[in-house]
PDB file of N, CA and C in Angstrom:
ATOM      1  N   MET A  19      -2.267 -13.201   0.636  1.00  0.00           N
ATOM      2  CA  MET A  19      -1.291 -12.174   1.220  1.00  0.00           C
ATOM      3  C   MET A  19      -1.712 -10.708  -0.058  1.00  0.00           C
ATOM      4  N   ARG A  20      -1.585 -10.845  -1.386  1.00  0.00           N
ATOM      5  CA  ARG A  20      -2.162 -10.247  -2.190  1.00  0.00           C
ATOM      6  C   ARG A  20      -3.109  -9.906  -1.933  1.00  0.00           C
ATOM      7  N   GLU A  21      -4.213 -10.817  -2.077  1.00  0.00           N
ATOM      8  CA  GLU A  21      -5.147 -10.184  -2.109  1.00  0.00           C
ATOM      9  C   GLU A  21      -5.952  -8.913  -1.020  1.00  0.00           C
ATOM     10  N   TYR A  22      -5.561  -9.906   0.359  1.00  0.00           N
ATOM     11  CA  TYR A  22      -5.661  -8.490   2.116  1.00  0.00           C
ATOM     12  C   TYR A  22      -4.678  -7.255   1.203  1.00  0.00           C
ATOM     13  N   CYS A  23      -3.465  -7.578   0.548  1.00  0.00           N
ATOM     14  CA  CYS A  23      -2.978  -6.369   0.365  1.00  0.00           C
ATOM     15  C   CYS A  23      -3.956  -4.949  -1.019  1.00  0.00           C
ATOM     16  N   LYS A  24      -4.503  -6.224  -1.715  1.00  0.00           N
ATOM     17  CA  LYS A  24      -5.040  -5.147  -2.542  1.00  0.00           C
ATOM     18  C   LYS A  24      -6.304  -4.460  -1.616  1.00  0.00           C
ATOM     19  N   LYS A  25      -6.740  -5.379  -1.170  1.00  0.00           N
ATOM     20  CA  LYS A  25      -8.510  -4.612  -0.608  1.00  0.00           C
ATOM     21  C   LYS A  25      -7.762  -3.292   1.072  1.00  0.00           C
ATOM     22  N   LYS A  26      -6.233  -3.611   1.094  1.00  0.00           N
ATOM     23  CA  LYS A  26      -5.917  -2.761   2.081  1.00  0.00           C
ATOM     24  C   LYS A  26      -5.694  -1.292   1.317  1.00  0.00           C
ATOM     25  N   LEU A  27      -5.049  -1.162   0.027  1.00  0.00           N
ATOM     26  CA  LEU A  27      -5.036  -0.770  -0.608  1.00  0.00           C
ATOM     27  C   LEU A  27      -5.410   0.419  -1.101  1.00  0.00           C
ATOM     28  N   ASP A  28      -6.991  -0.653  -1.474  1.00  0.00           N
ATOM     29  CA  ASP A  28      -8.381  -0.268  -2.285  1.00  0.00           C
ATOM     30  C   ASP A  28      -8.246   0.619  -1.319  1.00  0.00           C
ATOM     31  N   ARG A  29      -9.146   0.687  -0.067  1.00  0.00           N
ATOM     32  CA  ARG A  29      -9.694   1.212   0.892  1.00  0.00           C
ATOM     33  C   ARG A  29      -8.719   2.477   0.962  1.00  0.00           C
ATOM     34  N   GLU A  30      -7.803   2.658   1.616  1.00  0.00           N
ATOM     35  CA  GLU A  30      -7.301   3.769   1.181  1.00  0.00           C
ATOM     36  C   GLU A  30      -6.916   4.734   0.018  1.00  0.00           C
ATOM     37  N   ILE A  31      -7.607   4.008  -0.984  1.00  0.00           N
ATOM     38  CA  ILE A  31      -7.653   5.252  -2.802  1.00  0.00           C
ATOM     39  C   ILE A  31      -9.049   5.648  -2.430  1.00  0.00           C
ATOM     40  N   GLU A  32      -9.755   4.853  -1.665  1.00  0.00           N
ATOM     41  CA  GLU A  32     -11.200   5.465  -1.805  1.00  0.00           C
ATOM     42  C   GLU A  32     -11.789   6.427  -0.751  1.00  0.00           C
ATOM     43  N   LYS A  33     -10.280   6.220   0.583  1.00  0.00           N
ATOM     44  CA  LYS A  33     -10.544   7.478   1.715  1.00  0.00           C
ATOM     45  C   LYS A  33      -9.619   8.708   0.953  1.00  0.00           C
ATOM     46  N   GLY A  34      -9.538   7.829   0.076  1.00  0.00           N
ATOM     47  CA  GLY A  34      -8.676   9.809  -1.166  1.00  0.00           C
ATOM     48  C   GLY A  34      -7.262  10.031  -0.619  1.00  0.00           C
ATOM     49  N   TYR A  35      -6.044   8.799  -0.113  1.00  0.00           N
ATOM     50  CA  TYR A  35      -5.259   9.198  -0.248  1.00  0.00           C
ATOM     51  C   TYR A  35      -4.758   8.741  -1.561  1.00  0.00           C
ATOM     52  N   ASN A  36      -3.483   9.642  -1.570  1.00  0.00           N
ATOM     53  CA  ASN A  36      -2.560   9.584  -2.925  1.00  0.00           C
ATOM     54  C   ASN A  36      -1.163   8.355  -2.313  1.00  0.00           C
ATOM     55  N   ILE A  37      -1.687   7.294  -2.906  1.00  0.00           N
ATOM     56  CA  ILE A  37      -0.545   5.826  -3.317  1.00  0.00           C
ATOM     57  C   ILE A  37       0.681   6.694  -3.606  1.00  0.00           C
ATOM     58  N   ASN A  38       1.646   7.567  -3.139  1.00  0.00           N
ATOM     59  CA  ASN A  38       2.823   7.885  -3.563  1.00  0.00           C
ATOM     60  C   ASN A  38       3.454   6.818  -3.506  1.00  0.00           C
ATOM     61  N   VAL A  39       4.538   6.324  -4.397  1.00  0.00           N
ATOM     62  CA  VAL A  39       6.103   4.710  -3.398  1.00  0.00           C
ATOM     63  C   VAL A  39       6.501   5.391  -4.905  1.00  0.00           C
ATOM     64  N   SER A  40       7.730   4.328  -4.490  1.00  0.00           N
ATOM     65  CA  SER A  40       8.842   4.276  -5.518  1.00  0.00           C
ATOM     66  C   SER A  40       8.107   3.643  -6.725  1.00  0.00           C
ATOM     67  N   SER A  41       8.927   3.990  -7.607  1.00  0.00           N
ATOM     68  CA  SER A  41       8.668   3.294  -9.544  1.00  0.00           C
ATOM     69  C   SER A  41       9.167   1.830  -9.165  1.00  0.00           C
ATOM     70  N   TYR A  42       9.460   1.466  -8.386  1.00  0.00           N
ATOM     71  CA  TYR A  42       9.231   0.191  -7.951  1.00  0.00           C
ATOM     72  C   TYR A  42       8.401  -0.423  -7.706  1.00  0.00           C
ATOM     73  N   ALA A  43       8.173  -0.403  -6.667  1.00  0.00           N
ATOM     74  CA  ALA A  43       6.237  -0.563  -5.892  1.00  0.00           C
ATOM     75  C   ALA A  43       5.428  -0.095  -6.729  1.00  0.00           C
ATOM     76  N   ILE A  44       5.338   0.578  -7.881  1.00  0.00           N
ATOM     77  CA  ILE A  44       4.496   0.736  -8.712  1.00  0.00           C
ATOM     78  C   ILE A  44       4.416  -0.605  -9.877  1.00  0.00           C
ATOM     79  N   GLY A  45       5.651  -0.698 -10.181  1.00  0.00           N
ATOM     80  CA  GLY A  45       6.152  -1.443 -11.494  1.00  0.00           C
ATOM     81  C   GLY A  45       5.420  -3.160 -10.895  1.00  0.00           C
ATOM     82  N   THR A  46       4.879  -2.837  -9.306  1.00  0.00           N
ATOM     83  CA  THR A  46       5.263  -4.042  -8.543  1.00  0.00           C
ATOM     84  C   THR A  46       3.409  -4.146  -8.893  1.00  0.00           C
ATOM     85  N   LEU A  47       2.916  -2.907  -8.664  1.00  0.00           N
ATOM     86  CA  LEU A  47       1.418  -2.842  -8.200  1.00  0.00           C
ATOM     87  C   LEU A  47       0.734  -3.383  -9.941  1.00  0.00           C
ATOM     88  N   ASP A  48       1.935  -3.008 -10.721  1.00  0.00           N
ATOM     89  CA  ASP A  48       0.712  -2.835 -12.169  1.00  0.00           C
ATOM     90  C   ASP A  48       1.107  -4.324 -12.222  1.00  0.00           C
ATOM     91  N   ALA A  49       2.183  -5.224 -12.018  1.00  0.00           N
ATOM     92  CA  ALA A  49       2.644  -6.954 -11.642  1.00  0.00           C
ATOM     93  C   ALA A  49       1.052  -7.307 -11.008  1.00  0.00           C
ATOM     94  N   THR A  50       0.643  -6.714 -10.295  1.00  0.00           N
ATOM     95  CA  THR A  50      -0.477  -7.475  -9.305  1.00  0.00           C
ATOM     96  C   THR A  50      -0.348  -7.779  -7.886  1.00  0.00           C
ATOM     97  N   GLU A  51       1.911  -7.737  -7.530  1.00  0.00           N
ATOM     98  CA  GLU A  51       2.774  -7.953  -6.215  1.00  0.00           C
ATOM     99  C   GLU A  51       2.170  -6.804  -5.309  1.00  0.00           C
ATOM    100  N   TYR A  52       0.494  -6.719  -5.132  1.00  0.00           N
ATOM    101  CA  TYR A  52      -0.424  -5.900  -4.224  1.00  0.00           C
ATOM    102  C   TYR A  52       0.571  -5.506  -2.460  1.00  0.00           C
ATOM    103  N   ASP A  53       1.183  -6.580  -1.968  1.00  0.00           N
ATOM    104  CA  ASP A  53       1.994  -6.948  -1.168  1.00  0.00           C
ATOM    105  C   ASP A  53       3.420  -6.172  -0.966  1.00  0.00           C
ATOM    106  N   GLU A  54       4.216  -6.114  -1.923  1.00  0.00           N
ATOM    107  CA  GLU A  54       5.233  -5.342  -2.083  1.00  0.00           C
ATOM    108  C   GLU A  54       4.555  -3.696  -2.204  1.00  0.00           C
ATOM    109  N   THR A  55       3.819  -3.410  -2.436  1.00  0.00           N
ATOM    110  CA  THR A  55       3.136  -1.658  -3.056  1.00  0.00           C
ATOM    111  C   THR A  55       2.410  -1.110  -1.231  1.00  0.00           C
ATOM    112  N   TYR A  56       2.079  -2.217  -0.739  1.00  0.00           N
ATOM    113  CA  TYR A  56       1.510  -2.540   0.191  1.00  0.00           C
ATOM    114  C   TYR A  56       2.561  -1.816   2.041  1.00  0.00           C
ATOM    115  N   THR A  57       3.340  -2.657   1.378  1.00  0.00           N
ATOM    116  CA  THR A  57       4.600  -2.618   2.430  1.00  0.00           C
ATOM    117  C   THR A  57       4.966  -1.522   1.908  1.00  0.00           C
ATOM    118  N   GLU A  58       5.112  -0.675   1.142  1.00  0.00           N
ATOM    119  CA  GLU A  58       6.245   0.434   1.195  1.00  0.00           C
ATOM    120  C   GLU A  58       5.812   1.395   1.504  1.00  0.00           C
ATOM    121  N   TYR A  59       4.341   1.323   0.804  1.00  0.00           N
ATOM    122  CA  TYR A  59       3.473   2.784   1.710  1.00  0.00           C
ATOM    123  C   TYR A  59       3.476   2.301   2.911  1.00  0.00           C
ATOM    124  N   ARG A  60       2.758   1.875   4.073  1.00  0.00           N
ATOM    125  CA  ARG A  60       2.518   0.952   5.102  1.00  0.00           C
ATOM    126  C   ARG A  60       4.347   2.026   5.730  1.00  0.00           C
ATOM    127  N   VAL A  61       5.022   1.385   5.077  1.00  0.00           N
ATOM    128  CA  VAL A  61       6.628   2.372   6.179  1.00  0.00           C
ATOM    129  C   VAL A  61       6.933   4.054   5.675  1.00  0.00           C
ATOM    130  N   GLN A  62       6.283   4.213   4.354  1.00  0.00           N
ATOM    131  CA  GLN A  62       6.017   5.563   4.283  1.00  0.00           C
ATOM    132  C   GLN A  62       5.080   6.462   5.718  1.00  0.00           C
ATOM    133  N   LYS A  63       3.672   5.750   5.411  1.00  0.00           N
ATOM    134  CA  LYS A  63       3.390   6.532   6.789  1.00  0.00           C
ATOM    135  C   LYS A  63       3.996   6.171   7.837  1.00  0.00           C
ATOM    136  N   TRP A  64       4.092   5.507   8.408  1.00  0.00           N
ATOM    137  CA  TRP A  64       5.255   5.176   9.393  1.00  0.00           C
ATOM    138  C   TRP A  64       5.979   6.679   9.640  1.00  0.00           C
ATOM    139  N   ILE A  65       6.665   6.471   8.311  1.00  0.00           N
ATOM    140  CA  ILE A  65       7.886   7.234   9.004  1.00  0.00           C
ATOM    141  C   ILE A  65       7.375   9.258   9.444  1.00  0.00           C
ATOM    142  N   GLU A  66       6.048   8.998   8.319  1.00  0.00           N
ATOM    143  CA  GLU A  66       5.557  10.648   8.618  1.00  0.00           C
ATOM    144  C   GLU A  66       4.998  10.258   9.494  1.00  0.00           C
ATOM    145  N   GLY A  67       4.675   9.553  10.757  1.00  0.00           N
ATOM    146  CA  GLY A  67       3.786   9.798  11.664  1.00  0.00           C
ATOM    147  C   GLY A  67       2.786   8.711  11.566  1.00  0.00           C
ATOM    148  N   GLY A  68       1.999   8.419  10.811  1.00  0.00           N
ATOM    149  CA  GLY A  68       0.865   8.324  10.492  1.00  0.00           C
ATOM    150  C   GLY A  68       1.113   6.840  11.401  1.00  0.00           C
ATOM    151  N   ILE A  69      -0.339   6.073  11.155  1.00  0.00           N
ATOM    152  CA  ILE A  69      -0.726   4.875  12.275  1.00  0.00           C
ATOM    153  C   ILE A  69      -1.225   4.071  10.829  1.00  0.00           C
ATOM    154  N   MET A  70      -0.943   2.894  10.754  1.00  0.00           N
ATOM    155  CA  MET A  70      -1.264   1.805   9.394  1.00  0.00           C
ATOM    156  C   MET A  70      -1.786   0.735   9.856  1.00  0.00           C
ATOM    157  N   ARG A  71      -2.620  -0.147  10.100  1.00  0.00           N
ATOM    158  CA  ARG A  71      -2.676  -1.637  11.024  1.00  0.00           C
ATOM    159  C   ARG A  71      -3.098  -2.434   9.590  1.00  0.00           C
TER     160      ARG A  71
END
């Protein structure tokens, strides 16, 4: 699951998107818990009206 989320986050970064998440999520990203960071990022995009899959 974490590798899947890492790939998704890397793809968004490559597209030029800024990954603006909470300090908690940044802490999990530093700990290689990409699933936590990706989930928060997806929720933010959903709230903003963007479509993420």
